[in-house]
Structures are given as structure tokens and as C-alpha cells.
PDB file of C-alpha atoms in Angstrom:
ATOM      1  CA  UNK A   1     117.201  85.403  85.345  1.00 76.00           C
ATOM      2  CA  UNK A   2     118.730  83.886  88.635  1.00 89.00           C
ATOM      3  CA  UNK A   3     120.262  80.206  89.067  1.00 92.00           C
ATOM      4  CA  UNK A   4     120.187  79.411  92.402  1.00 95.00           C
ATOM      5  CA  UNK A   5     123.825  77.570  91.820  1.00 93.00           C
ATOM      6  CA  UNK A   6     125.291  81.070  90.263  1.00 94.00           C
ATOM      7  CA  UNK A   7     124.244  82.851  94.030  1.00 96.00           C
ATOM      8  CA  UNK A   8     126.853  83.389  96.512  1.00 97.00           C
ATOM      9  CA  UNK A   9     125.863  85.262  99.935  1.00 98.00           C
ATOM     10  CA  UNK A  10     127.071  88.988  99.389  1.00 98.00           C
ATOM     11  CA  UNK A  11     126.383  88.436  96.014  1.00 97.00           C
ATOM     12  CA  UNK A  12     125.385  92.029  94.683  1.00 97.00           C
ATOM     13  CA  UNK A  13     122.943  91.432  91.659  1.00 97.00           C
ATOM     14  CA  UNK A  14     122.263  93.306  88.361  1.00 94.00           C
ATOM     15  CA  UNK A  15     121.083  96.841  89.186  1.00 95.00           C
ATOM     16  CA  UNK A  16     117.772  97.732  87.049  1.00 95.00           C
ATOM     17  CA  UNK A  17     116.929 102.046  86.445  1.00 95.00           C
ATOM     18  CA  UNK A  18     113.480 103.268  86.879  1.00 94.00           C
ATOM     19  CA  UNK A  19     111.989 105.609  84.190  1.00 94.00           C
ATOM     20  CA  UNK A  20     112.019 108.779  85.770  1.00 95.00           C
ATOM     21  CA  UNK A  21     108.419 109.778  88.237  1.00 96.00           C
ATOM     22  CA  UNK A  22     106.339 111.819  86.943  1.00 97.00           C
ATOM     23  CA  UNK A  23     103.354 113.849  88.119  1.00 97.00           C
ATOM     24  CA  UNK A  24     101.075 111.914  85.310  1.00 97.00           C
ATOM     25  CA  UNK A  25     102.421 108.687  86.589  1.00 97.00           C
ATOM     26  CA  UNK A  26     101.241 109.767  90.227  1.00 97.00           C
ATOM     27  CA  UNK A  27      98.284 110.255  89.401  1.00 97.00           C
ATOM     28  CA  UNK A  28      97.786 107.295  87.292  1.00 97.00           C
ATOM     29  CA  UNK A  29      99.186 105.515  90.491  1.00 97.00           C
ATOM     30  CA  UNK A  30      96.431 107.449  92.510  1.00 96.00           C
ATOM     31  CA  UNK A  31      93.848 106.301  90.264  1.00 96.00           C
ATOM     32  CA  UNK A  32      94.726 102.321  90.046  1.00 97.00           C
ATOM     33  CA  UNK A  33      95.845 101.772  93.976  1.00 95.00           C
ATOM     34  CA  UNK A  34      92.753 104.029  95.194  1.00 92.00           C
ATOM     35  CA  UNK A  35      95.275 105.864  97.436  1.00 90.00           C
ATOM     36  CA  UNK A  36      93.838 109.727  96.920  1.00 90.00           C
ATOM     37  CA  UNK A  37      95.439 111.165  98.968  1.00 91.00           C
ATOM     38  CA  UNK A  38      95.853 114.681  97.498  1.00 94.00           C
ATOM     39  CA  UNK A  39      99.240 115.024  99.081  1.00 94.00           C
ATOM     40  CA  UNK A  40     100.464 112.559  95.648  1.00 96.00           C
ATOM     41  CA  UNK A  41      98.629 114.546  93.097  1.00 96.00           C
ATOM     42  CA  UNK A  42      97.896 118.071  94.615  1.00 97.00           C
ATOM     43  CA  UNK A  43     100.920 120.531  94.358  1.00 96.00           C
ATOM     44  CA  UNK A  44      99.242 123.410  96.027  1.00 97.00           C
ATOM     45  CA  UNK A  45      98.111 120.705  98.990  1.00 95.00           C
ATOM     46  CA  UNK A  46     101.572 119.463  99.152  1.00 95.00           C
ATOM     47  CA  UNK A  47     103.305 123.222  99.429  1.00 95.00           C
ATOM     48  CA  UNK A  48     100.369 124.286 102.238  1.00 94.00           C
ATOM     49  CA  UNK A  49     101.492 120.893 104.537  1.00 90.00           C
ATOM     50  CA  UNK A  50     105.185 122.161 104.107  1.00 92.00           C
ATOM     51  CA  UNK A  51     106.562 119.313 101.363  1.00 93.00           C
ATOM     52  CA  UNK A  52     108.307 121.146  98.277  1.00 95.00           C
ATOM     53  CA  UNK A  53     105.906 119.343  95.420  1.00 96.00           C
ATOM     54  CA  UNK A  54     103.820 116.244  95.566  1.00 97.00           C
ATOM     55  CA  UNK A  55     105.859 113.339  96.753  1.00 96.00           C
ATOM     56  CA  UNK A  56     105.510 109.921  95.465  1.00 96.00           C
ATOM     57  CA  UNK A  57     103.358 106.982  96.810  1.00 96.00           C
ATOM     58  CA  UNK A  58     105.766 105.062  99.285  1.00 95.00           C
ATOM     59  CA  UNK A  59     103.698 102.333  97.161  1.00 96.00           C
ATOM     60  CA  UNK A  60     104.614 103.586  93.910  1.00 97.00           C
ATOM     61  CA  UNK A  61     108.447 102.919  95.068  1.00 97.00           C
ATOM     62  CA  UNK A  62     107.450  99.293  96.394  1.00 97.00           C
ATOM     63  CA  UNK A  63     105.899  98.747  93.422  1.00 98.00           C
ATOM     64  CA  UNK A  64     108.889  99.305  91.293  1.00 97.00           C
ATOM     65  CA  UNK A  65     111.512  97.339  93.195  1.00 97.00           C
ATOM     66  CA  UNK A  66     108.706  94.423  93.179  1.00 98.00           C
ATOM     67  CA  UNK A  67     109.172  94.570  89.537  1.00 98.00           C
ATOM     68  CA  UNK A  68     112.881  94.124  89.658  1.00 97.00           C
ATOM     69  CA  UNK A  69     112.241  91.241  92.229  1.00 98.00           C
ATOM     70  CA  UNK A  70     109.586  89.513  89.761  1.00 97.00           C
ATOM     71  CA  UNK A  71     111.848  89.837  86.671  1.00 96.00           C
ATOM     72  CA  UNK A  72     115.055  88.108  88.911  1.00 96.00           C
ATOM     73  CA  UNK A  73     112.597  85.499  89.892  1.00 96.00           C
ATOM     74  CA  UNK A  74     111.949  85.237  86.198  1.00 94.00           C
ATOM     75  CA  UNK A  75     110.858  81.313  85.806  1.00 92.00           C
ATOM     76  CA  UNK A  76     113.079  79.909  87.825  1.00 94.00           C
ATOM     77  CA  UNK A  77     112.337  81.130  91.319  1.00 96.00           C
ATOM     78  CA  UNK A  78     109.228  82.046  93.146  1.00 96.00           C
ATOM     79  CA  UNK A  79     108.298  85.328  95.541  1.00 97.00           C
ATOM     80  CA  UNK A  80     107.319  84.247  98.519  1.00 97.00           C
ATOM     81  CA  UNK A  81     107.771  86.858 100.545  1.00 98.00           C
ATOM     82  CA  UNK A  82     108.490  90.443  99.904  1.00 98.00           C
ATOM     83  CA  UNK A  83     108.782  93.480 102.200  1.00 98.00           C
ATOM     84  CA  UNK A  84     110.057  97.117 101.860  1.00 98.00           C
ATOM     85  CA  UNK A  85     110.674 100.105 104.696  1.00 97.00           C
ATOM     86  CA  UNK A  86     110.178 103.289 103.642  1.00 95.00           C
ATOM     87  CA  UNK A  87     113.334 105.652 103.819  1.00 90.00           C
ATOM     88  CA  UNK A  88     113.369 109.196 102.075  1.00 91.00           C
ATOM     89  CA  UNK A  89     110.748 111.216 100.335  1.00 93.00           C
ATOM     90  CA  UNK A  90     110.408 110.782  96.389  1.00 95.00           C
ATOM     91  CA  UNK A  91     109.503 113.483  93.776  1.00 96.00           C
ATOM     92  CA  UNK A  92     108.808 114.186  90.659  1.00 97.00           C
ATOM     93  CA  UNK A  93     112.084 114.162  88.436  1.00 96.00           C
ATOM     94  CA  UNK A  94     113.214 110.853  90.666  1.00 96.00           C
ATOM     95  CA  UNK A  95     114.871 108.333  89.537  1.00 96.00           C
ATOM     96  CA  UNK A  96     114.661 105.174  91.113  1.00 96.00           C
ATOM     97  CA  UNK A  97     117.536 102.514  91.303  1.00 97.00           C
ATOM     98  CA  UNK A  98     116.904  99.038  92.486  1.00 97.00           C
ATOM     99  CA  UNK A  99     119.566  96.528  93.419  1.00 97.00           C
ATOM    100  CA  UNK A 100     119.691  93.243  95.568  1.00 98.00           C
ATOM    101  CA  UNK A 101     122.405  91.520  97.824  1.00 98.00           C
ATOM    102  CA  UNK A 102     122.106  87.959  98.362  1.00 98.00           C
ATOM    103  CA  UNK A 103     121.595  87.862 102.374  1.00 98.00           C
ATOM    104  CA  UNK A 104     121.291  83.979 102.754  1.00 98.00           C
ATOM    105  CA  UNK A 105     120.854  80.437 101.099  1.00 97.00           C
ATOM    106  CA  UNK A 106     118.783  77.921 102.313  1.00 96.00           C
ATOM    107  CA  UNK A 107     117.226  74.611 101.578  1.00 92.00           C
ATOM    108  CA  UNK A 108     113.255  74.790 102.842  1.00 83.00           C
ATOM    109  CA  UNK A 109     111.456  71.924 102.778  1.00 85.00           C
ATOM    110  CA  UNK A 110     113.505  69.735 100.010  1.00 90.00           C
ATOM    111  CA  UNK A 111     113.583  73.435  98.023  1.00 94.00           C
ATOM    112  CA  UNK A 112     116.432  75.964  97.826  1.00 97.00           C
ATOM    113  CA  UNK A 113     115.457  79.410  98.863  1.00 97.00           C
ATOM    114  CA  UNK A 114     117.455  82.739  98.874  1.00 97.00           C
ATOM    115  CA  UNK A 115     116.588  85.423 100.858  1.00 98.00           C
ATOM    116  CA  UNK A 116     117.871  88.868  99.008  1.00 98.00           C
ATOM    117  CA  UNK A 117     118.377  92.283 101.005  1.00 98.00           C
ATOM    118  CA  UNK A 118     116.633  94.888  98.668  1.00 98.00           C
ATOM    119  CA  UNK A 119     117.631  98.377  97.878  1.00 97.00           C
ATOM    120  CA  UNK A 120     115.595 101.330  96.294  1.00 97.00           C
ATOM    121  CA  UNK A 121     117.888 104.318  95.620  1.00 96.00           C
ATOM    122  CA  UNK A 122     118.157 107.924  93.843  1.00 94.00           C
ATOM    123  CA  UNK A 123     120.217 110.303  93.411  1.00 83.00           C
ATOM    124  CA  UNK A 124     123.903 110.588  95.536  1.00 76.00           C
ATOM    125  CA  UNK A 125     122.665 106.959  96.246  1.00 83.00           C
ATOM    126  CA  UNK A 126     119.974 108.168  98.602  1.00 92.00           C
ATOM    127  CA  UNK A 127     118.395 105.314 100.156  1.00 94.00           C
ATOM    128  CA  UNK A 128     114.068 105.954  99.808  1.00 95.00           C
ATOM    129  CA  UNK A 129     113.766 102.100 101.057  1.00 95.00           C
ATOM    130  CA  UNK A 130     115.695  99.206 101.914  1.00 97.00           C
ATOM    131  CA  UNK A 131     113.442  95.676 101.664  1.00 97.00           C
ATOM    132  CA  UNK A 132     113.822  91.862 101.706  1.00 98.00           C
ATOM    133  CA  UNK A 133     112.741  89.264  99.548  1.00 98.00           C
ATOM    134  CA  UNK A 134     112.451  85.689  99.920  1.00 97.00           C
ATOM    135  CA  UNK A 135     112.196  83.557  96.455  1.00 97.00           C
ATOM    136  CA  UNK A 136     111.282  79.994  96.133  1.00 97.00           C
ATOM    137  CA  UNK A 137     113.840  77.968  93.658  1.00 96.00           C
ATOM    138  CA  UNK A 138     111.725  75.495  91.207  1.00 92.00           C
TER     139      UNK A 138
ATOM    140  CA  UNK B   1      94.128 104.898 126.667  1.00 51.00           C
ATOM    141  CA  UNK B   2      96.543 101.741 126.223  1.00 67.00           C
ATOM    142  CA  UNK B   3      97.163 101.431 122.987  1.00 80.00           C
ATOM    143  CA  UNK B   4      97.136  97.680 123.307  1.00 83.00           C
ATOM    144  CA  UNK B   5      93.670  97.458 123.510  1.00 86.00           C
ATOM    145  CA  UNK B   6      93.052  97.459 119.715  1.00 91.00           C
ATOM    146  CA  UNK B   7      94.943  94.596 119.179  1.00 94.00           C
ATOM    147  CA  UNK B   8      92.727  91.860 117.741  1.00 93.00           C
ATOM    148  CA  UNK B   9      90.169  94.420 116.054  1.00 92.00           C
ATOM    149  CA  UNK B  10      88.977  92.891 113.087  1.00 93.00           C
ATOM    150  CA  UNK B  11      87.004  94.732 109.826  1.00 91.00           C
ATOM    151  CA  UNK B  12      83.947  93.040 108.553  1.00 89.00           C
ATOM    152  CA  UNK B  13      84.494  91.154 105.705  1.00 91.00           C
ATOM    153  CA  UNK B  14      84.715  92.325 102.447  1.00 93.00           C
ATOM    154  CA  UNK B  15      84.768  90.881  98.634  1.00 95.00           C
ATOM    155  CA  UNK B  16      86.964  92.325  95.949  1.00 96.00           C
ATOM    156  CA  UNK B  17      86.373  90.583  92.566  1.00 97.00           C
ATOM    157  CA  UNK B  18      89.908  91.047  90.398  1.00 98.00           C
ATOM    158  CA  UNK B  19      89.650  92.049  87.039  1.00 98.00           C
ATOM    159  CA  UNK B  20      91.855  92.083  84.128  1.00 98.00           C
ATOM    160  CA  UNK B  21      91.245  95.788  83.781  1.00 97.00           C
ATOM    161  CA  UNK B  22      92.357  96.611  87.204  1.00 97.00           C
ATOM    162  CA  UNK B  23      95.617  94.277  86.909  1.00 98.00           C
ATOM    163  CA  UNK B  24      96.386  96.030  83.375  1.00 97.00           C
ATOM    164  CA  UNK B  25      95.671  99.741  85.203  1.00 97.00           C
ATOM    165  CA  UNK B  26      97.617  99.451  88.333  1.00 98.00           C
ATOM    166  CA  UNK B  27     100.761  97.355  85.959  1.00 98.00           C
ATOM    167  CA  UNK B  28     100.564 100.325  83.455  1.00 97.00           C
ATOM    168  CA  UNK B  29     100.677 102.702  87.019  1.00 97.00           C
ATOM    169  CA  UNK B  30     104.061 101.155  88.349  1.00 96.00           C
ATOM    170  CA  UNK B  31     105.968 100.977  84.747  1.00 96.00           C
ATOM    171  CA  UNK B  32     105.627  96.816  84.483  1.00 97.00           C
ATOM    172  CA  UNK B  33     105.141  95.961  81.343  1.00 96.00           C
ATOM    173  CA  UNK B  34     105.637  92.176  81.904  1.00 97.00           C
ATOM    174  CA  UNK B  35     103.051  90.184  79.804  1.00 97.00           C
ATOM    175  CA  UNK B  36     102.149  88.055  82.702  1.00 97.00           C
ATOM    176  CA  UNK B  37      99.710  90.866  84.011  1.00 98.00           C
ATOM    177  CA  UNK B  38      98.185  91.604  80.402  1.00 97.00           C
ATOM    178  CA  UNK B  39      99.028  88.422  77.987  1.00 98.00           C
ATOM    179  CA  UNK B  40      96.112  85.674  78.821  1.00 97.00           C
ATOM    180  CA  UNK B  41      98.077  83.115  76.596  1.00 98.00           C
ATOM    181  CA  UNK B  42     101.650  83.969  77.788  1.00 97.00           C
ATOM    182  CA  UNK B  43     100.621  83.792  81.475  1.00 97.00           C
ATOM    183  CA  UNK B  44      99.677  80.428  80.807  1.00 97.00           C
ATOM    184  CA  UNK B  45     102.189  79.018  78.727  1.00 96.00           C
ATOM    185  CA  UNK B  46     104.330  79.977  82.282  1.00 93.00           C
ATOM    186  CA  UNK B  47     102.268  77.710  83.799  1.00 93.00           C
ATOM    187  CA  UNK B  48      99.765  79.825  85.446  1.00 96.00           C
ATOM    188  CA  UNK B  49      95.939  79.631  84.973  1.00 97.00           C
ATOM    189  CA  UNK B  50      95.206  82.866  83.124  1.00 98.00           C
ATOM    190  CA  UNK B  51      96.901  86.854  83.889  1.00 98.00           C
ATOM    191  CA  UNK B  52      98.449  87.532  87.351  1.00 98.00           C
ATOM    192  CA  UNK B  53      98.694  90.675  89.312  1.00 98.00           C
ATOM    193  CA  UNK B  54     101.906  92.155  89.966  1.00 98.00           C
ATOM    194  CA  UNK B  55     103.421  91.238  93.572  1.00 98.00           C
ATOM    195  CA  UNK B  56     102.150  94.922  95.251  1.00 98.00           C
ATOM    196  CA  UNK B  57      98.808  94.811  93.585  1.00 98.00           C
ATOM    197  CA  UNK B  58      97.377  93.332  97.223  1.00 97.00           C
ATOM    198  CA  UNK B  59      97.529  97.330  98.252  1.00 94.00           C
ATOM    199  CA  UNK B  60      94.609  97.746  95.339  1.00 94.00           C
ATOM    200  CA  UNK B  61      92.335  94.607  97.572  1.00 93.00           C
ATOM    201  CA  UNK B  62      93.111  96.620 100.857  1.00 89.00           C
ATOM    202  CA  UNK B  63      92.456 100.241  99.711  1.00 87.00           C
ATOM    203  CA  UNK B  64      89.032  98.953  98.975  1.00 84.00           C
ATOM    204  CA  UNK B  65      88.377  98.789 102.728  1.00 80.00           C
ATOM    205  CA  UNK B  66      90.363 101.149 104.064  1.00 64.00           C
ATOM    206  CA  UNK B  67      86.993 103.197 104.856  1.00 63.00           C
ATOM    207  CA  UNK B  68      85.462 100.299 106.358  1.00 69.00           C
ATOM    208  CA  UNK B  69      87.871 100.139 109.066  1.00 81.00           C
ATOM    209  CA  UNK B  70      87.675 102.811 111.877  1.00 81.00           C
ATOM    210  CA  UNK B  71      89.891 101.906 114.903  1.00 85.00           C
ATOM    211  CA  UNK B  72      89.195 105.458 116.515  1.00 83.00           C
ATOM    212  CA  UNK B  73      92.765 106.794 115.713  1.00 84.00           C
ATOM    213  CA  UNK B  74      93.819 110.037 114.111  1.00 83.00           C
ATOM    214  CA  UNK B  75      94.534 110.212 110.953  1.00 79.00           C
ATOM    215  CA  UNK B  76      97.210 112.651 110.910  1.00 79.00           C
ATOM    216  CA  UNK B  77      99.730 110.482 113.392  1.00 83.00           C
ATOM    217  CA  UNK B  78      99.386 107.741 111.112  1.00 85.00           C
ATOM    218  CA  UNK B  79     103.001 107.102 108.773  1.00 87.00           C
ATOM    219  CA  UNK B  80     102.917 104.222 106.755  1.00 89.00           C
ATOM    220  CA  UNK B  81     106.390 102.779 107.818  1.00 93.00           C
ATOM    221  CA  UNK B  82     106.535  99.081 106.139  1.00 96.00           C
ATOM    222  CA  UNK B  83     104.693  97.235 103.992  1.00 97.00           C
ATOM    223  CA  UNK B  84     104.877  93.178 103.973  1.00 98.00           C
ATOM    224  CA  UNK B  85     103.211  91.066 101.610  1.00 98.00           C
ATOM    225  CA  UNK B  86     103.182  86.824 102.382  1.00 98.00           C
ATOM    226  CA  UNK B  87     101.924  84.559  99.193  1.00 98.00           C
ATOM    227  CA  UNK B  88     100.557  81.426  99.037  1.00 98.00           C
ATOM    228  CA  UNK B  89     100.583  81.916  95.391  1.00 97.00           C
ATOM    229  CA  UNK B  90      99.778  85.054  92.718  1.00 97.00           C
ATOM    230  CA  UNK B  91      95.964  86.570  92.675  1.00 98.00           C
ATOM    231  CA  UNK B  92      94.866  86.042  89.743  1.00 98.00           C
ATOM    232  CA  UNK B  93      91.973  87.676  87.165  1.00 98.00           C
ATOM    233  CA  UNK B  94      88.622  85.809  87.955  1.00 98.00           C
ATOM    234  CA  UNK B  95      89.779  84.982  91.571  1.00 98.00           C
ATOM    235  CA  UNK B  96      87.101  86.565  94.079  1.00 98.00           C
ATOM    236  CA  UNK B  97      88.430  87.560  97.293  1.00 97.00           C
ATOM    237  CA  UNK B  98      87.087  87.347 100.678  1.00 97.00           C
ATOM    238  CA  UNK B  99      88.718  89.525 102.826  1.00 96.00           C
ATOM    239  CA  UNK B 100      89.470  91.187 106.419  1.00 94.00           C
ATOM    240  CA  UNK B 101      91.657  93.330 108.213  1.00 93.00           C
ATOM    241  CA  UNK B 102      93.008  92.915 111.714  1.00 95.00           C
ATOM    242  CA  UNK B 103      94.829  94.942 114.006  1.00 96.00           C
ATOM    243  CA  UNK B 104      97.635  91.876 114.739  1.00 96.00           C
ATOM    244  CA  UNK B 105      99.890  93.844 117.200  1.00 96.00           C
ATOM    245  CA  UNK B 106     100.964  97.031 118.956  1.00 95.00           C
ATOM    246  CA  UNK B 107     104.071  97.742 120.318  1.00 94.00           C
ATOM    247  CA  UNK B 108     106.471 100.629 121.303  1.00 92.00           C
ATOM    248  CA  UNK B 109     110.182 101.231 120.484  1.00 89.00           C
ATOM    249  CA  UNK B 110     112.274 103.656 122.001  1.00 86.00           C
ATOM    250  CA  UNK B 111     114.083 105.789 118.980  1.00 78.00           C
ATOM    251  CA  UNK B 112     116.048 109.132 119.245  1.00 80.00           C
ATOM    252  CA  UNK B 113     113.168 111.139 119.691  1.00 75.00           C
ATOM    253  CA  UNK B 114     111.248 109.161 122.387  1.00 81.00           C
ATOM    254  CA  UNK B 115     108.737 106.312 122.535  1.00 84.00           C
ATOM    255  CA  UNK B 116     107.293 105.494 119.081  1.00 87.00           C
ATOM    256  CA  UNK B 117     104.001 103.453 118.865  1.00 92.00           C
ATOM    257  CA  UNK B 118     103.767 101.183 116.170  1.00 94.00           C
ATOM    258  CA  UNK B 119     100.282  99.154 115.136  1.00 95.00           C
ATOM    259  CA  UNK B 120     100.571  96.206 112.817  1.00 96.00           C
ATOM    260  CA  UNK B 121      97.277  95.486 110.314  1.00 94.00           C
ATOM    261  CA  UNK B 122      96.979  92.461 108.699  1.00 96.00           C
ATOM    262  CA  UNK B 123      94.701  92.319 105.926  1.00 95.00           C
ATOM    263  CA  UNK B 124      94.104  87.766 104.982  1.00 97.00           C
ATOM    264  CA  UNK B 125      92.716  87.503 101.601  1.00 98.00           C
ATOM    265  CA  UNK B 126      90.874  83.962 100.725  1.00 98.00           C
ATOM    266  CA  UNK B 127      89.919  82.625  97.584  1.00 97.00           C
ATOM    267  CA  UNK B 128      86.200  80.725  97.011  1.00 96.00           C
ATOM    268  CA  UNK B 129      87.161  78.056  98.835  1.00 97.00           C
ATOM    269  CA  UNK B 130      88.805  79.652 101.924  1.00 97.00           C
ATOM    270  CA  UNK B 131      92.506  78.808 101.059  1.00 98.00           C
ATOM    271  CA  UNK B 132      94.771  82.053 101.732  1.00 98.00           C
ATOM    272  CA  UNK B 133      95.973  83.709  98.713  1.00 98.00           C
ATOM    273  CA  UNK B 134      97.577  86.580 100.297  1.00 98.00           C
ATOM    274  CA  UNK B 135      98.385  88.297 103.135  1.00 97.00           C
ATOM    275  CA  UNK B 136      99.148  92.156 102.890  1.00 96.00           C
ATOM    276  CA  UNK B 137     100.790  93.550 106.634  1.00 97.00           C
ATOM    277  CA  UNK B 138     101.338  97.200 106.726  1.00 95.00           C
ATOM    278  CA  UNK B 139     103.061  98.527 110.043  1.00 96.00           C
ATOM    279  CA  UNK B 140     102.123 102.243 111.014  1.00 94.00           C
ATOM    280  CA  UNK B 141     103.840 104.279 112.816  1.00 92.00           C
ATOM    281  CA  UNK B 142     101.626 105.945 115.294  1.00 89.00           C
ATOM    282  CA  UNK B 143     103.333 109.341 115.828  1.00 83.00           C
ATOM    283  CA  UNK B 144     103.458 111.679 119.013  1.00 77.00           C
ATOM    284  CA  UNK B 145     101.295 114.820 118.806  1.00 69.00           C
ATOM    285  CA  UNK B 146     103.079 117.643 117.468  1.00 61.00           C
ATOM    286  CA  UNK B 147     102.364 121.404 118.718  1.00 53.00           C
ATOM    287  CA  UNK B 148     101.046 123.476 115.702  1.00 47.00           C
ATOM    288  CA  UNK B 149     104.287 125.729 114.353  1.00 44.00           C
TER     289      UNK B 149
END
């Protein structure tokens, strides 16, 4: 859990490892976002629009780094604000890495805020989305 | 067609009720096993009211419309590029939201392969007595027609 007084800008924070994707979890992903798009779930789709396999939901990915952003928050700090780009294609077999650099401190009306530059990675540290995150100290 | 002219198209509203079962479903989906989404009595010795939804779970609210909101665009160009959530504070089980989508801008950016269109949608989401809970902005990139290979 963060203390605002233990950040430093270019702070790089503790790095958290995804459970590897699988197809089960995209479709259980499928099922509880309503995204059915049969490009997640469908291999023979996926092969007949030219991708190798099903891919991941972009969400899925988002959805894991906001996990690593809610358990830095812990109780201490707030979300207020949370974004994500998406970069490279995910697959079954993936294994997602998230880490955060603290981008800038700030006090916000009488509170202290930190703004963190998000990373989603797999493997040879390809990038499949870089985000930002603002948290609310208590 | 200028593209521009969408800007400001709004979806009718909608309600989504949130339940504990969709919280638990779409926590158990992303690999969150925090009790906050599933533990009534934990979530509110943390000091909220009762079980929270996970920060991404505002995807679930908007999928529900997704149908309900035809801006006359094909499908096919469509890339979801970014994804921005804003809180006012966590949804909640029990809270029923009122919701709507608008297209909130358009623009174009000149990358390596030309111009690129890109159309913002916001999608507010109120609780019972209108505060904003939520806002969930995805940006699409709009992409150029390809010729079939």
C-alpha cells in the first residue's frame, strides 16, 4: 500500500504478474462485460479475419492493470481517474505485467494527489498498453 | 459527409440496476479477487456502504446500450483506441443508474499513414438523485477504408 510521503517523481513502483489468459477466462470475460464479439471467443472467426487465435478483450487488459491500481490505492489513496491506450494484441498463453512510475505530485484542493504513468506488458517487455492514473491521498 | 456533424449526438436514456451477481461475475472475469467486490461486511468496515464494483466495471453499464446507439457509422472502421473512466466515487450494488451516451468530440490527427479520424463517446452515469457517479469515455479510432486483399 502507497504513502504519499514514501513517493518520489520517477519513482518506479512494485511490479504485480497476471495469471496467465486463457481462452476460458475470455469467455468468462465475454460473458460478464457483454462484449460478444466472436473475434474473443471464436478461434475459427479469429483465423478467417487473419488474427493467429482469439485475442484478448483490450478490456480484459484494462481490467487487470485497474486491479494493480486499486490494490496500490489500497486504503490510503483514492482512484480518481484512470485511463489506458491500447498497444499490442494479447493471446491466449499471455502474461500480463503491470507496473507504475510516479509522473507527478500535487496538492488538489487541501489533498495530495499523485498522478502515476501506467504500464501493461508481456513478453520481451512488449508494451499491449501504457495508461495513467490519478489517486486521491486520504 | 463532415464527420463533425455527430458531435453532440446523444442516446436515449437508459437504466442499469447493479447487482451483486454482476459485480462478483465480471471480478471473477478479470482475476480480482479483492473482497471489496464480494465481502458485504468487509466493504463496509472500509468505509463504504455495502460491495463495490471494480474500477473497469463502468464498460458492463455501457455495453448495455451499445445497441441503442446508432450514429450511422460502420462497424468495421471502428478500433477501440482508449478507454477513460472519471469517478465521483465507486458504483455500488443497489445503486440504479440513469444513463446516456454522447458523441463529445471528433477530431483528426495526422499519423504515418495519413489523416486518422477519431470520435470521442461519453457515456454520464447518475445515481437516483442525479449526482454523477461515473463517467466512462472511450475514444475510437475511425479508420480509412481498406481495399479487400
Amino acid at each position: 500500500m502507497l504513502k504519499y510521503e514514501d513517493l518520489t517523481v520517477g519513482k518506479t513502483l512494485t511490479v504485480d504478474v497476471n495469471k496467465l489468459i486463457t481462452r476460458q477466462q475470455l469467455q468468462q470475460y465475454a460473458k460478464a462485460s457483454g462484449d460478444l464479439n466472436p473475434l474473443h471467443t471464436d478461434d475459427e472467426f479469429a483465423k478467417k479475419i487473419g488474427m493467429p487465435s482469439v485475442i484478448a478483450h483490450g478490456m480484459l487488459i484494462m481490467g487487470q492493470l485497474g486491479k494493480y491500481v486499486t490494490n496500490l490505492a489500497g486504503d490510503t489513496a483514492t482512484v480518481k481517474q484512470y485511463k489506458m491506450r491500447f498497444g499490442a494484441m494479447t493471446f491466449p498463453n499471455d502474461e500480463i505485467t503491470c507496473v507504475a512510475v510516479v509522473k507527478s505530485l500535487s496538492e488538489h484542493e487541501g489533498k495530495s494527489c499523485a498522478a502515476l504513468t501506467l504500464y501493461a506488458s508481456k513478453e520481451q517487455d512488449t508494451i499491449v498498453g501504457t495508461g495513467q492514473a490519478i489517486l486521491e491521498f486520504h | 459527409m463532415s464527420m463533425t456533424s455527430i458531435i453532440g449526438q446523444k442516446s436515449i436514456d437508459f437504466i442499469f440496476e447493479v447487482t451483486a451477481e454482476r459485480i462478483k461475475e465480471f471480478a471473477q472475469a478479470i482475476g480480482d479477487d479483492n473482497p471489496l467486490y464480494s465481502d458485504e461486511e468487509h466493504a463496509k468496515k472500509m468505509g463504504y456502504p455495502t460491495i463495490i464494483a471494480p474500477l473497469t466495471f463502468p464498460v458492463v453499464v455501457a455495453a448495455a446500450n451499445e445497441k441503442g446507439f446508432d450514429l450511422g457509422l460502420d462497424q468495421r472502421r471502428m478500433l477501440h483506441g482508449e478507454q477513460e473512466f472519471i469517478y465521483m466515487r465507486p458504483i455500488h450494488v443497489g445503486d440504479i443508474l440513469s444513463c446516456h451516451s454522447i458523441v463529445s468530440d471528433v477530431y483528426e490527427k495526422k499519423g504515418k499513414n495519413g489523416v486518422m479520424e477519431f470520435i470521442v463517446i461519453d457515456t454520464n452515469m447518475l445515481d437516483v438523485v442525479g449526482e454523477l457517479v461515473v463517467t466512462s469515455r472511450m475514444n475510437i479510432v475511425y479508420r480509412a477504408l481498406q481495399k479487400q486483399r
